[in-house]
C-alpha angles and dihedrals in degrees: 000000000000115000122220121226125215090207106045119207090227112049117228117251113273094011116150117234136188112290125228088257092054092047089050088050090053090060087079088058088059091054093042096051091047092053093045092050089057089067089068097048128094100032107316121202131210092278091053090053092049092050090048092053093049095045093045092051091048093048092047091048092053090045095050092048090060093038092056090052091055091046093053099037093048110169090003092063111131112233092211092054095055093041091054090049089048091053091052091051090047090056090049091051092048092049095052093087095061101035097099093049090051091238096112101016094106091046090054093048093045092049090050092049093049092047092050095044091047092050089048090052090054092055092044090054091049090048090226137131116218118248111220098013111042092171089074089075096040127073103197091107091053093063096079089050090054090049090051090065087077096040115116104190119069093221092054090049092051092049091051091051090049092051091051093052092047090052089054091050094048091049092048093051096039100049096067090047091052091051091052090051092050089048092055095041107036117212118249116264116263125210113253112268118248114249131188116258110274095007116132118241124238116287109250118240112235131195116257107224115215126230095235096192094050093043091050088058092050092049091048091051090055090055089049088054090053092049090046089055087054091054090049091053090053091051091047089052089059088091086087118092113282094238134140094283093054091046089055098039105043095058090050091051092048091048089053092054090047092053091048090051090052095048094047102040110019099036098024139051134231087013091295115123117247093000106147116248114258094031107151116241111257138161091269092051092050091048089051090050091054092049092046092051092047093049092047092050090050092048091049091048090051092049091050092048093050094047092046090052096056092102093052144015110328112238107239089209091059090058090049091051091049092049094044092050092049092045093050090049091051091051092050092048091045094051092050094046093046091060091059101033116094092215106040092169093061091046090052093049098042103035113019108039096051091048092050091045090057090051090050091053090054092051092048098047106049113151138126093260098056104055095114093046093048095052091048090049090055089049090049091050094055092040091051091051090051095046094045091053091051090048093051091047094050093047089051091051095047097074090049091053091048092051091050091051092049094053 
């Protein structure tokens, strides 16, 4: 059965691709992902993981707000606008290292606030609401971040940031629902407002329609950046002695990243594994993309930490991070595939549970003597998920082929 690819090797005629400006803008994503991954190296605890999740979501939110502007504006994109957004994201990436110590926490929050308010100003000037991510035009979720500038305790600051991100998510998911309700139950007619003679009326707010093909490429590039950071961490871990353990572990880690690339970009769409090609970009798709990127970055950081620890005591936390990243990725892929599979129960039993079980074994058996086994178990988990999806797809196609032959 021929597989379709969401990023074809040969671009279709007339297709719009990322400009040099957008590719330059994505360089800040490289720096941001690298800095965020450092939070999960060297034996992270639960607080480190929580900080990582909040900072990653904030960085991704600021990135997508500017990315959506470039997608809608197309050739009318202002270079100065994206460069200013890029500078704000660069400050956020640079401040990641000192956020937990409180040294750079205010710098991170201030850069996030400025980046969000500046992106909001762009949409206000264009008199457009953002299709797929309405929070890009609204600033309700920024208010807790502004309040955090005066917070003294680190825990209070982190909670305020979390509340702001949750407000953005609630707004993003609630706005489309509200529009559907208003469509079913039309609002009562209002009498025309009185205006002074010669005064111009208010400028109507229109919906900015996204270029789904172009945006899919941008989202896929972000996932490639995350996977590239994983490759870099493996190369950086080559400082360890090139002994038998490294010879057995490094190929497994690289194979894992290769399988993840295939699932996200060859057999997925928008960088989301198993998402059918041509799926329009929506709030749910963008939220899945953020979660996918965060889980991949955590998995890559765990792989790098385990490989780097081959010449010494293996950090138990690195194994937990690796297993948690892989498990989260399996859950995301399973939820997407279950929506399109006719027999979700069989897919859950055959593909998802064994993959999650392998991740659980890795989390439960973390010691310095099992590094090679743990990495190969993670590879087996992702490989099992990939093979099970192919098996389910082929079994679904077999009855159709038989019916065609009979007729």
